[in-house]
Coordinates of C-alpha atoms and ligand atoms in Angstrom, one line a residue:
X161 CA -23.9 -21.3 21.4
X162 CA -22.2 -24.2 22.0
X163 CA -20.0 -26.2 19.9
X164 CA -23.0 -28.6 19.0
X165 CA -24.5 -25.7 16.9
X166 CA -21.1 -24.9 15.5
X167 CA -21.0 -28.3 14.2
X168 CA -24.4 -28.3 12.7
X169 CA -23.7 -24.8 10.8
X170 CA -20.4 -26.3 9.5
X171 CA -21.6 -29.7 9.0
X172 CA -19.3 -32.6 9.4
X173 CA -16.5 -31.8 6.9
X174 CA -15.8 -28.2 7.7
X175 CA -16.1 -28.8 11.4
X176 CA -13.3 -31.1 11.3
X177 CA -11.2 -28.9 9.3
X178 CA -11.5 -26.2 11.7
X179 CA -10.7 -29.2 15.0
X180 CA -7.7 -30.3 12.9
X181 CA -5.9 -26.8 13.8
X182 CA -5.9 -28.1 17.5
X183 CA -6.4 -24.3 18.2
X184 CA -9.0 -23.7 21.4
X185 CA -8.7 -20.0 21.3
X186 CA -9.4 -20.0 17.6
X187 CA -12.4 -22.2 18.1
X188 CA -13.7 -20.0 20.6
X189 CA -13.3 -17.0 18.5
X190 CA -15.0 -18.8 15.8
X191 CA -18.1 -19.8 18.2
X192 CA -18.7 -16.3 19.1
X193 CA -19.0 -14.8 15.9
X194 CA -20.9 -17.4 14.2
X195 CA -23.3 -17.2 17.1
X196 CA -23.5 -13.5 17.0
X197 CA -23.6 -13.2 13.0
X198 CA -25.8 -15.9 12.7
X199 CA -25.0 -17.2 9.2
X200 CA -26.9 -19.9 7.5
X201 CA -23.8 -22.0 6.9
X202 CA -20.0 -22.0 7.4
X203 CA -17.4 -22.9 5.1
X204 CA -13.8 -23.5 6.1
X205 CA -11.1 -23.3 3.5
X206 CA -7.8 -24.9 3.8
X207 CA -5.1 -24.6 1.3
X208 CA -6.3 -27.0 -1.0
X209 CA -6.9 -26.0 -4.7
X210 CA -10.1 -27.6 -4.7
X211 CA -11.4 -25.2 -1.6
X212 CA -9.8 -22.0 -3.3
X213 CA -11.5 -23.1 -6.5
X214 CA -14.9 -23.2 -4.6
X215 CA -14.4 -19.7 -3.2
X216 CA -14.0 -18.5 -6.7
X217 CA -17.3 -20.2 -7.9
X218 CA -19.2 -18.9 -5.0
X219 CA -18.4 -15.6 -6.0
X220 CA -19.8 -16.1 -9.5
X221 CA -22.6 -17.8 -7.9
X222 CA -23.6 -15.5 -5.5
X223 CA -23.4 -12.6 -8.2
X224 CA -20.5 -10.8 -6.1
X225 CA -18.2 -11.0 -9.3
X226 CA -19.2 -11.6 -12.9
X227 CA -17.4 -13.0 -15.8
X228 CA -15.7 -11.2 -18.3
X229 CA -14.7 -11.7 -22.0
X230 CA -11.3 -13.2 -21.3
X231 CA -11.1 -16.5 -19.4
X232 CA -10.5 -16.0 -15.7
X233 CA -11.3 -12.4 -15.5
X234 CA -14.1 -11.2 -13.2
X235 CA -15.5 -7.9 -12.2
X236 CA -16.8 -6.8 -9.0
X237 CA -18.7 -3.3 -8.1
X238 CA -18.6 -1.7 -4.8
X239 CA -21.5 0.5 -4.0
X240 CA -21.4 4.3 -5.4
X241 CA -20.8 5.6 -2.3
X242 CA -18.3 2.7 -0.9
X243 CA -15.3 3.4 -3.4
X244 CA -12.2 4.2 -1.1
X245 CA -11.1 3.9 2.3
X246 CA -13.3 5.4 4.9
X247 CA -11.0 7.3 7.2
X248 CA -13.7 8.9 9.3
X249 CA -15.2 5.7 10.2
X250 CA -12.1 3.6 10.8
X251 CA -11.2 4.1 14.4
X252 CA -8.9 2.3 17.1
X253 CA -10.8 1.0 20.3
X254 CA -8.7 2.4 23.1
X255 CA -9.1 1.3 26.4
X256 CA -9.3 4.4 29.2
X257 CA -6.0 6.0 29.7
X258 CA -4.5 5.1 26.2
X259 CA -4.1 7.8 24.1
X260 CA -2.8 7.8 20.2
X261 CA -2.0 11.3 20.1
X262 CA -4.5 14.0 18.1
X263 CA -3.9 12.6 14.5
X264 CA -5.0 9.3 15.1
X265 CA -8.9 8.6 14.7
X266 CA -10.0 6.5 18.1
X267 CA -12.9 6.0 20.4
X268 CA -13.6 4.4 24.0
X269 CA -13.1 0.8 23.6
X270 CA -16.3 -0.4 25.2
X271 CA -18.6 2.1 23.5
X272 CA -17.0 1.0 20.2
X273 CA -17.4 -2.7 21.0
X274 CA -20.9 -2.5 21.8
X275 CA -21.7 -0.5 19.0
X276 CA -20.1 -2.8 16.6
X277 CA -21.4 -6.2 18.3
X278 CA -24.9 -4.6 18.1
X279 CA -24.7 -4.0 14.3
X280 CA -23.1 -7.4 13.7
X281 CA -26.0 -9.1 15.4
X282 CA -27.7 -11.8 12.8
X283 CA -26.2 -9.5 10.3
X284 CA -25.1 -12.6 8.4
X285 CA -28.4 -14.2 8.5
X286 CA -29.5 -16.5 4.9
X287 CA -26.0 -15.9 3.9
X288 CA -22.8 -18.2 4.1
X289 CA -19.7 -17.2 6.1
X290 CA -16.2 -18.1 4.7
X291 CA -13.5 -18.8 6.9
X292 CA -10.0 -18.5 5.6
X293 CA -6.6 -18.8 7.0
X294 CA -3.7 -16.9 5.8
X295 CA 0.2 -16.1 6.5
X296 CA 1.3 -12.4 6.1
X297 CA 4.7 -12.8 5.0
X298 CA 6.3 -16.2 3.6
X299 CA 5.4 -19.2 5.8
X300 CA 7.7 -20.7 8.1
X301 CA 9.4 -17.4 8.7
X302 CA 10.4 -15.1 11.7
X303 CA 8.7 -12.4 9.8
X304 CA 5.3 -13.8 9.5
X305 CA 1.9 -13.2 11.3
X306 CA -0.8 -15.8 10.9
X307 CA -4.6 -14.5 10.3
X308 CA -7.7 -15.8 10.1
X309 CA -10.5 -14.1 8.5
X310 CA -14.3 -14.4 8.7
X311 CA -16.4 -12.9 6.0
X312 CA -19.7 -13.3 4.3
X313 CA -18.2 -11.9 1.2
X314 CA -17.0 -14.7 -1.3
X315 CA -15.2 -11.4 -3.1
X316 CA -13.3 -10.5 0.1
X317 CA -12.2 -14.3 0.6
X318 CA -11.3 -14.7 -3.3
X319 CA -9.3 -11.5 -3.3
X320 CA -7.2 -12.4 -0.2
X321 CA -6.8 -16.0 -1.8
X322 CA -5.1 -13.8 -4.8
X323 CA -3.1 -11.5 -2.4
X324 CA -2.1 -13.5 0.3
X325 CA -0.2 -16.7 1.1
X326 CA -2.4 -19.6 2.3
X327 CA -2.3 -20.2 5.9
X328 CA -4.3 -23.2 6.8
X329 CA -1.1 -25.4 7.0
X330 CA 0.6 -22.9 8.8
X331 CA -1.8 -22.8 11.7
X332 CA -1.5 -26.5 11.8
X333 CA 2.1 -26.3 12.4
X334 CA 2.0 -23.5 14.9
X335 CA -0.8 -25.2 16.9
X336 CA -2.1 -23.6 20.1
X337 CA 1.0 -21.4 19.9
X338 CA -0.2 -19.2 16.7
X339 CA -0.2 -15.6 17.6
X340 CA -3.0 -14.7 14.9
X341 CA -4.4 -11.6 13.9
X342 CA -8.5 -11.8 13.6
X343 CA -10.8 -10.2 11.1
X344 CA -14.4 -10.0 11.2
X345 CA -16.3 -8.6 8.1
X346 CA -19.8 -8.5 7.1
X347 CA -21.0 -6.6 3.9
X348 CA -24.2 -6.3 5.5
X349 CA -27.4 -6.1 4.2
X350 CA -27.5 -5.9 0.0
X351 CA -29.4 -4.1 -2.4
X352 CA -28.8 -4.6 -6.1
X353 CA -25.7 -6.7 -4.9
X354 CA -23.9 -3.9 -2.8
X355 CA -24.0 -2.6 0.9
X356 CA -27.4 -1.1 1.6
X357 CA -26.3 0.4 5.0
X358 CA -23.2 2.5 4.1
X359 CA -24.3 5.0 6.6
X360 CA -23.4 2.4 9.1
X361 CA -20.2 1.6 7.7
X362 CA -17.6 0.8 10.5
X363 CA -14.3 -0.5 10.5
X364 CA -13.2 -0.8 14.4
X365 CA -9.7 -1.8 15.3
X366 CA -9.3 -3.7 18.6
X367 CA -5.2 -3.1 19.2
X368 CA -5.3 -5.2 22.6
X369 CA -6.8 -8.1 21.3
X370 CA -5.6 -8.1 17.4
X371 CA -9.0 -7.9 16.0
X372 CA -10.4 -5.7 13.1
X373 CA -14.5 -5.6 12.8
X374 CA -15.4 -4.1 9.2
X375 CA -19.2 -4.0 8.4
X376 CA -21.6 -2.5 5.8
X377 CA -18.7 -2.2 3.2
X378 CA -17.4 -4.0 0.4
X379 CA -14.5 -1.6 -0.9
X380 CA -11.1 -3.8 -0.7
X381 CA -9.3 -1.3 1.4
X382 CA -12.0 -1.4 3.9
X383 CA -12.9 -5.1 3.8
X384 CA -9.7 -7.1 2.8
X385 CA -8.8 -7.6 6.5
X386 CA -5.3 -8.7 5.5
X387 CA -4.4 -5.6 4.0
X388 CA -4.6 -2.1 5.5
X389 CA -6.4 -3.6 8.4
X390 CA -3.7 -6.2 9.3
X391 CA -1.3 -3.2 8.6
X392 CA -2.6 -1.3 11.4
X393 CA -2.2 -4.4 13.8
X394 CA 1.2 -5.1 12.5
X395 CA 2.3 -1.3 13.2
X396 CA 1.5 -1.8 16.8
X397 CA 3.1 -5.1 17.2
X398 CA 6.3 -4.2 15.3
X399 CA 6.5 -1.3 17.7
X400 CA 6.3 -3.6 20.8
X401 CA 8.9 -6.0 19.3
X402 CA 11.7 -3.5 17.4
X403 CA 10.7 -4.3 14.0
X404 CA 8.9 -1.9 11.4
X405 CA 5.7 -2.2 9.2
X406 CA 6.0 0.1 6.4
X407 CA 3.8 0.9 3.5
X408 CA 6.6 -0.1 1.1
X409 CA 7.2 -1.6 -2.3
X410 CA 9.9 -4.2 -2.3
X411 CA 12.2 -4.6 -5.5
X412 CA 15.2 -6.0 -7.0
X413 CA 17.1 -3.3 -8.6
X414 CA 19.5 -4.8 -11.5
X415 CA 23.1 -3.4 -11.4
X416 CA 26.2 -4.5 -13.5
X417 CA 26.7 -8.2 -14.4
X418 CA 23.8 -9.6 -13.0
X419 CA 24.1 -8.0 -9.7
X420 CA 20.6 -7.3 -7.7
X421 CA 20.3 -5.0 -4.9
X422 CA 17.1 -4.7 -3.1
X423 CA 15.3 -1.5 -2.3
X424 CA 12.3 -0.8 -0.5
X425 CA 9.9 2.1 -1.2
X426 CA 7.1 4.4 0.4
X427 CA 4.9 6.4 -1.8
X428 CA 1.5 7.6 -1.1
X429 CA -1.4 6.2 -2.8
X430 CA -1.2 7.6 -6.7
X431 CA 2.4 8.3 -6.8
X432 CA 3.9 5.6 -8.6
X433 CA 4.5 2.8 -6.2
X434 CA 3.3 0.2 -8.1
X435 CA 4.7 1.3 -11.6
X436 CA 8.0 1.6 -9.8
X437 CA 7.9 -1.8 -8.4
X438 CA 6.5 -2.9 -11.8
X439 CA 9.6 -1.4 -13.9
X440 CA 10.5 -3.5 -16.9
X441 CA 14.0 -4.9 -16.6
X442 CA 13.9 -4.9 -12.4
X443 CA 11.9 -7.8 -10.4
X444 CA 9.5 -7.3 -8.0
X445 CA 9.2 -8.7 -4.3
X446 CA 6.0 -6.4 -3.5
X447 CA 4.2 -3.5 -4.4
X448 CA 2.4 -2.4 -1.0
X449 CA 3.3 -3.4 2.6
X450 CA 6.4 -4.9 4.1
X451 CA 7.7 -5.8 7.3
X452 CA 11.2 -4.9 7.9
X453 CA 13.8 -6.7 10.3
X454 CA 17.1 -6.3 11.4
X455 CA 19.6 -9.6 11.1
X456 CA 23.3 -9.8 11.6
X457 CA 23.8 -6.1 11.2
X458 CA 21.6 -5.9 8.0
X459 CA 18.0 -4.9 7.2
X460 CA 15.9 -7.8 5.4
X461 CA 12.3 -7.3 4.0
X462 CA 9.6 -9.3 3.3
X463 CA 6.5 -8.7 1.1
X464 CA 3.5 -9.2 3.4
X465 CA 1.2 -10.0 0.6
X466 CA 1.7 -12.2 -2.8
X467 CA -0.5 -10.0 -5.0
X468 CA -1.4 -6.7 -6.2
X469 CA -4.5 -4.6 -5.4
X470 CA -3.5 -1.8 -7.7
X471 CA -4.9 1.2 -9.3
X472 CA -5.7 0.7 -12.9
X473 CA -6.5 4.6 -13.8
X474 CA -4.0 5.5 -16.3
X475 CA -2.4 2.3 -16.8
X476 CA -1.7 2.2 -20.4
X477 CA 0.3 0.2 -23.1
X478 CA 3.4 2.7 -23.4
X479 CA 4.4 3.6 -20.0
X480 CA 3.0 0.3 -18.2
X481 CA 3.9 -2.5 -20.8
X482 CA 4.3 -5.4 -18.2
X483 CA 0.7 -4.8 -16.4
X484 CA -1.0 -3.8 -19.6
X485 CA -0.2 -7.0 -20.9
X486 CA -1.2 -9.2 -17.7
X487 CA -4.4 -7.2 -17.9
X488 CA -5.0 -8.5 -21.4
X489 CA -4.3 -12.1 -21.2
X490 CA -6.2 -15.1 -19.1
X491 CA -5.0 -14.4 -15.9
X492 CA -7.1 -14.6 -12.7
X493 CA -7.9 -11.2 -12.2
X494 CA -10.6 -9.3 -10.5
X495 CA -11.3 -6.2 -12.1
X496 CA -13.1 -3.7 -9.6
X497 CA -15.4 -0.5 -10.5
X498 CA -14.2 -0.4 -14.1
X499 CA -16.7 0.1 -17.1
X500 CA -17.6 -3.0 -18.6
X501 CA -18.5 -2.5 -22.5
X502 CA -20.8 -4.2 -24.3
X503 CA -18.0 -6.4 -25.6
X504 CA -17.8 -7.8 -21.9
X505 CA -14.5 -6.4 -21.7
X506 CA -13.1 -3.8 -18.8
X507 CA -12.2 -0.1 -19.8
X508 CA -11.0 2.6 -17.5
X509 CA -9.8 6.3 -17.5
X510 CA -6.2 7.1 -18.6
X511 CA -6.1 3.5 -20.6
X512 CA -5.1 5.5 -23.8
X513 CA -7.8 3.8 -25.9
X514 CA -11.2 4.7 -27.0
X515 CA -13.7 3.8 -24.2
X516 CA -17.3 3.0 -24.9
X517 CA -20.1 5.3 -24.6
X518 CA -22.3 3.2 -22.1
X519 CA -22.0 0.0 -20.1
X520 CA -21.9 -1.3 -16.8
X521 CA -20.0 0.7 -13.9
X522 CA -20.1 1.1 -10.2
X523 CA -23.2 3.3 -10.9
X524 CA -25.1 0.5 -12.7
X525 CA -26.3 1.0 -16.2
X526 CA -24.0 4.1 -17.4
X527 CA -23.7 6.3 -20.4
X528 CA -21.8 9.1 -21.2
X529 CA -23.0 12.2 -19.6
X530 CA -24.8 10.3 -16.8
X531 CA -25.0 12.2 -13.6
X532 CA -25.2 11.0 -10.0
X533 CA -27.9 12.4 -7.2
X534 CA -25.3 15.3 -6.5
X535 CA -25.5 16.4 -10.0
X536 CA -22.0 15.1 -10.7
X537 CA -21.2 13.7 -14.0
X538 CA -19.9 10.3 -13.3
X539 CA -16.6 9.2 -14.9
X540 CA -17.0 5.7 -16.9
X541 CA -14.6 4.2 -14.5
X542 CA -14.0 5.3 -10.9
X543 CA -10.6 6.9 -10.3
X544 CA -9.6 4.4 -7.5
X545 CA -10.7 1.4 -9.7
X546 CA -8.5 -1.6 -9.2
X547 CA -7.2 -4.9 -10.5
X548 CA -6.4 -7.5 -8.0
X549 CA -4.0 -10.4 -9.3
X550 CA -1.5 -12.8 -8.0
X551 CA 2.1 -12.0 -8.4
X552 CA 2.5 -15.5 -9.3
X553 CA 1.5 -14.5 -13.0
X554 CA 4.4 -12.0 -13.5
X555 CA 7.2 -12.4 -15.5
X556 CA 9.0 -10.2 -13.6
X557 CA 8.3 -11.7 -10.0
X558 CA 11.7 -11.9 -8.0
X559 CA 12.8 -15.5 -7.1
X560 CA 13.2 -14.3 -3.6
X561 CA 9.8 -13.3 -3.0
X562 CA 9.0 -16.4 -0.7
X563 CA 12.6 -16.3 0.9
X564 CA 11.7 -16.9 4.9
X565 CA 14.5 -14.5 5.2
X566 CA 13.5 -11.9 3.3
X567 CA 16.3 -10.0 1.3
X568 CA 19.0 -7.5 2.3
X569 CA 17.8 -4.0 1.8
X570 CA 20.5 -1.6 0.3
X571 CA 18.3 1.4 -0.3
X572 CA 15.1 2.9 1.2
X573 CA 13.1 5.4 -0.9
X574 CA 10.6 8.0 -0.3
X575 CA 8.6 9.9 -2.7
X576 CA 5.4 12.0 -3.2
X577 CA 3.7 14.1 -5.7
X578 CA 5.8 17.4 -5.5
X579 CA 5.5 19.7 -8.3
X580 CA 8.3 22.5 -7.0
X581 CA 10.7 21.2 -4.3
X582 CA 12.5 18.3 -4.4
X583 CA 14.7 17.3 -7.0
X584 CA 14.2 14.1 -8.8
X585 CA 16.7 11.8 -6.7
X586 CA 18.6 12.6 -3.9
X587 CA 20.7 10.6 -1.4
X588 CA 20.4 11.7 2.4
X589 CA 23.7 12.2 4.5
X590 CA 22.8 9.4 7.0
X591 CA 20.2 7.4 8.5
X592 CA 18.7 10.2 10.5
X593 CA 18.6 12.8 8.2
X594 CA 16.9 10.4 5.6
X595 CA 14.2 9.4 8.3
X596 CA 13.8 12.9 9.1
X597 CA 14.0 14.9 6.1
X598 CA 12.9 12.2 3.4
X599 CA 10.6 10.1 5.5
X600 CA 9.1 11.9 8.1
X601 CA 9.1 15.2 5.9
X602 CA 7.3 13.4 3.2
X603 CA 4.1 15.5 1.5
X604 CA 2.1 14.7 -1.4
X605 CA 0.0 17.0 -3.5
X606 CA -3.6 15.9 -3.9
X607 CA -4.8 14.9 -7.2
X608 CA -7.9 14.6 -9.3
X609 CA -8.4 11.2 -7.4
X610 CA -9.2 12.6 -4.0
X611 CA -12.1 15.0 -3.3
X612 CA -11.4 18.3 -2.9
X613 CA -9.2 21.1 -4.4
X614 CA -6.1 19.6 -6.4
X615 CA -2.4 20.5 -5.8
X616 CA -3.1 20.9 -2.2
X617 CA 0.3 19.3 -0.2
X618 CA -0.9 16.8 2.3
X619 CA 1.7 15.9 4.9
X620 CA 1.9 12.0 5.1
X621 CA 5.1 10.6 7.2
X622 CA 6.6 7.5 5.2
X623 CA 3.3 7.5 3.4
X624 CA 2.0 5.6 6.5
X625 CA -0.1 8.2 8.2
X626 CA -3.3 6.7 7.5
X627 CA -2.4 3.7 9.0
X628 CA -0.4 4.7 12.1
X629 CA -1.7 2.7 15.1
X630 CA 1.2 4.3 17.6
X631 CA 1.8 8.1 18.2
X632 CA 3.2 9.6 15.6
X633 CA 6.7 10.6 17.7
X634 CA 7.2 7.1 18.7
X635 CA 6.8 5.6 15.4
X636 CA 9.6 8.2 14.0
X637 CA 11.6 7.3 17.0
X638 CA 11.4 3.7 16.4
X639 CA 12.6 4.3 12.8
X640 CA 15.6 6.1 14.1
X641 CA 16.5 3.5 16.2
X642 CA 16.0 0.6 14.0
X643 CA 18.7 2.2 11.7
X644 CA 21.1 3.7 14.5
X645 CA 22.7 0.3 15.8
X646 CA 23.5 -0.8 12.3
X647 CA 27.2 -1.0 10.8
X648 CA 25.9 -0.2 7.4
X649 CA 22.2 0.6 7.2
X650 CA 20.4 1.0 3.9
X651 CA 20.9 4.4 2.2
X652 CA 17.7 6.5 2.2
X653 CA 16.6 8.4 -0.9
X654 CA 14.1 11.1 -1.7
X655 CA 12.9 10.9 -5.3
X656 CA 10.5 13.1 -7.0
X657 CA 8.8 11.7 -10.3
X658 CA 6.4 14.9 -10.7
X659 CA 8.8 17.9 -10.6
X660 CA 7.4 20.7 -12.7
X661 CA 9.2 23.7 -14.3
X662 CA 7.5 27.3 -13.7
X663 CA 5.2 27.0 -16.7
X664 CA 3.7 23.7 -15.1
X665 CA 5.1 21.2 -17.6
X666 CA 6.7 18.0 -16.0
X667 CA 10.3 18.1 -16.1
X668 CA 10.6 14.1 -16.7
X669 CA 9.2 11.6 -18.5
X670 CA 7.4 8.7 -16.7
X671 CA 10.0 6.2 -17.8
X672 CA 12.9 8.4 -16.2
X673 CA 12.1 7.0 -13.0
X674 CA 14.4 3.7 -13.9
X675 CA 17.4 5.9 -14.1
X676 CA 17.2 7.3 -10.6
X677 CA 16.7 3.6 -9.5
X678 CA 20.0 2.7 -11.2
X679 CA 21.8 5.5 -10.0
X680 CA 20.7 4.5 -6.4
X681 CA 21.9 1.1 -6.8
X682 CA 25.2 2.4 -8.2
X683 CA 25.2 4.5 -5.1
X684 CA 24.7 1.2 -2.8
X685 CA 27.6 0.1 -4.0
X686 CA 29.9 3.1 -3.8
X687 CA 30.6 2.9 -7.5
X688 CA 29.5 6.7 -8.8
X689 CA 30.3 9.8 -7.3
X690 CA 27.6 12.5 -6.2
X691 CA 27.5 16.3 -5.5
X692 CA 26.8 17.6 -1.7
X693 CA 24.1 19.8 -1.6
X694 CA 22.6 21.5 1.6
X695 CA 19.7 18.9 1.3
X696 CA 21.9 15.8 0.3
X697 CA 23.8 14.3 -2.5
X698 CA 22.7 14.6 -6.0
X699 CA 24.1 12.9 -9.2
X700 CA 26.6 14.2 -11.5
X701 CA 25.6 14.8 -15.2
X702 CA 27.9 12.7 -16.4
X703 CA 26.9 9.5 -14.3
X704 CA 23.2 10.2 -15.4
X705 CA 23.9 10.9 -19.2
X706 CA 25.7 7.7 -19.4
X707 CA 22.6 5.9 -17.5
X708 CA 20.1 7.5 -19.8
X709 CA 21.9 6.2 -22.9
X710 CA 22.7 2.7 -21.5
X711 CA 19.0 1.9 -20.3
X712 CA 16.5 4.0 -22.2
X713 CA 18.9 5.1 -25.3
X714 CA 18.2 8.4 -24.6
X715 CA 20.3 11.4 -25.1
X716 CA 20.1 13.2 -21.7
X717 CA 20.7 16.8 -22.4
X718 CA 23.0 19.0 -19.8
X719 CA 20.1 21.6 -20.1
X720 CA 17.6 19.0 -18.5
X721 CA 19.9 18.2 -16.0
X722 CA 20.3 21.6 -15.0
X723 CA 16.5 22.2 -14.8
X724 CA 15.9 19.0 -12.9
X725 CA 18.5 19.0 -10.3
X726 CA 18.8 23.0 -9.7
X727 CA 18.4 23.5 -5.9
X728 CA 15.3 25.4 -4.9
X729 CA 15.9 27.2 -2.0
X730 CA 12.8 29.3 -1.4
X731 CA 10.7 26.2 -2.0
X732 CA 13.0 23.8 0.5
X733 CA 12.8 26.7 3.2
X734 CA 9.0 26.7 2.8
X735 CA 8.7 22.9 3.0
X736 CA 10.8 23.0 6.3
X737 CA 8.8 25.8 7.8
X738 CA 5.4 23.7 6.9
X739 CA 6.9 20.4 8.4
X740 CA 8.1 22.3 11.7
X741 CA 4.7 23.4 12.2
X742 CA 3.2 20.1 11.9
X743 CA 5.3 18.7 14.5
X744 CA 5.3 21.5 16.7
X745 CA 1.6 21.7 16.6
X746 CA 0.4 18.5 16.2
X747 CA 2.7 15.9 17.4
X748 CA 3.1 16.3 21.2
X749 CA 5.6 13.6 21.3
X750 CA 8.1 14.6 18.2
X751 CA 11.7 13.9 19.2
X752 CA 13.9 16.7 19.4
X753 CA 16.4 15.4 17.0
X754 CA 13.4 16.1 14.5
X755 CA 13.7 19.8 15.1
X756 CA 17.6 19.8 15.2
X757 CA 17.9 18.1 11.9
X758 CA 15.5 20.4 10.4
X759 CA 17.2 23.2 11.7
X760 CA 20.4 22.4 10.6
X761 CA 19.3 22.1 7.0
X762 CA 17.7 25.2 7.3
X763 CA 21.1 26.7 8.1
X764 CA 22.8 25.0 5.3
X765 CA 20.0 26.5 2.9
X766 CA 20.2 30.1 4.2
X767 CA 23.9 29.8 3.9
X768 CA 23.7 28.6 0.7
X769 CA 21.1 31.2 -0.5
X770 CA 23.3 34.1 0.9
X771 CA 26.3 33.1 -1.3
X772 CA 24.5 32.0 -4.3
X773 CA 21.2 33.3 -4.4
X774 CA 17.5 31.3 -4.5
X775 CA 18.1 29.0 -7.4
X776 CA 21.5 27.2 -7.6
X777 CA 22.5 25.0 -10.5
X778 CA 24.3 21.7 -9.5
X779 CA 27.7 22.8 -11.2
X780 CA 27.9 25.7 -8.9
X781 CA 27.6 23.3 -5.9
X782 CA 29.6 20.9 -7.2
X783 CA 32.7 23.2 -7.2
X784 CA 32.2 23.2 -3.5
X785 CA 31.7 19.5 -2.8
Ligands
LIG274 C1 -3.9 2.3 -0.7 O1 -4.6 3.2 -1.1 O2 -2.5 2.7 -0.2 C2 -4.0 0.9 -1.1 C3 -5.2 0.6 -1.8 O3 -2.9 0.1 -1.3 S1 -6.2 0.1 -0.3 O4 -6.3 -1.3 0.2 O5 -7.3 1.1 -0.1 O6 -5.3 0.8 1.2
LIG275 MN1 -1.2 1.2 -0.2

């Protein structure tokens, strides 16, 4: 196809918008995929309110979203079998001789390109193609990466307008020099509004050319190119350039006298990442993806996004007052895969209120007790149902969100769902110890939200395992090197919101996590002492007692403290054994230092055990530290 045909599909106005970017390689890319996917027409979205509104209206016109009772609320449904990230069909396309190691899903590049281009042929026939431009990270910033998204889904384009900073002007500023990521998405043929050919769902990632293809799917994690698809490309680019792309929240933790200290935190899905970022009294920079760079001997971070694609299950008035309020007021929100009652309002499991017995959900018309084709009862909302909002609407948005320099990171947190091993909060001895024993040793127990047995520990280093586009060993090495040259690297902490007693009861209340943050903030400024244990530094009772009183007006008992912070040696030793086994057997390029640091930790634990037994109360360790 030549440029004339592109002009015909675009119409004069859209065509001129494209050419105004003065970027020949962008135009070549667009021509190639317009020719292949063969949409009926093309819409080019610039940063104007008018264009952004047009996409919103398109989502209603095409039926991809429906209006709800509250102004500016809409609902979108993904197909019944299209409710989560498809790990099996998400693959890196690798040239011969390139190997990312056994843990990363990859296939031959030529083969993959042929398959995906065959699927894309004429796939957009009769549909409109939306072309949108974004900036990952603040515009005009060294951190940021320009991106172009081609999609035939107005829901995807609309979601991206909520979640990412507009980048049309950024492309204009950069002209031909823009090193941009490219995303091509098609929901494919639709049946009752959802992707029909999910058996041919494919998400293929071309690292070499910085392009991701996603077809026959609608679920955001598979289709919103700038989210986890771009993250995979960015991990690769960061590795080449010496910075980090992390699955991390970024937040301002508010200390004494108006001080704000920034923390980043990595948690696997459903482990409290968004709710940590949204804690009352603190300020949010981002809840999912961060770029980290070193500047003047400090670590700086930006939020790649400007919105939240958050899990809605379990959000209730008591534990999440901030999000609750937003979800019930007239902000622009896309609810996905929730239950819509006869009152045209969204309902979800774990909302702490009565849910209607019938309505519309991700299975179509729904009633209590409805079963799917496999005989499983269909939940009112899907466990992975989500809400999409722009951070702009939040009262607790941090004022530095768009700072092109990013924010200075004082602490990095790693946390997973762990019923029996880690204490609620612990600081590592130094950068390497933290990266290895907290980040690279991160595990999380499966929940009812994933298929299969509950409570099974899954290894998930830095909560980034699903997205790594470089060999695991290299990724760990990059992390180690990143902090090694810093004079004052951020402190690294492990947290555990999910510790239980022997009877299976949680040892902490949901709101306690704010106390761990406040303690970490004080540690980052050297204002509180800590107890040295074989696995790191833990808080002293007196400091927590004071913080519980000050922040939550709670009387924190020494008995609770002892239960929560008792060092559990057998569990910690078993964990080290599991982690070492994984790295020995599955990560051929694991760095030696990883084994050394874990072995030293094991020795410290064995020595403590010989002296004090299997379970050691903090007071006993305090006497020694
Ligand atoms: C996650 O699962 O970590 C998410 C949602 O943030 S998704 O976009 O599906 O990755
Ligand atoms: Mn995520």
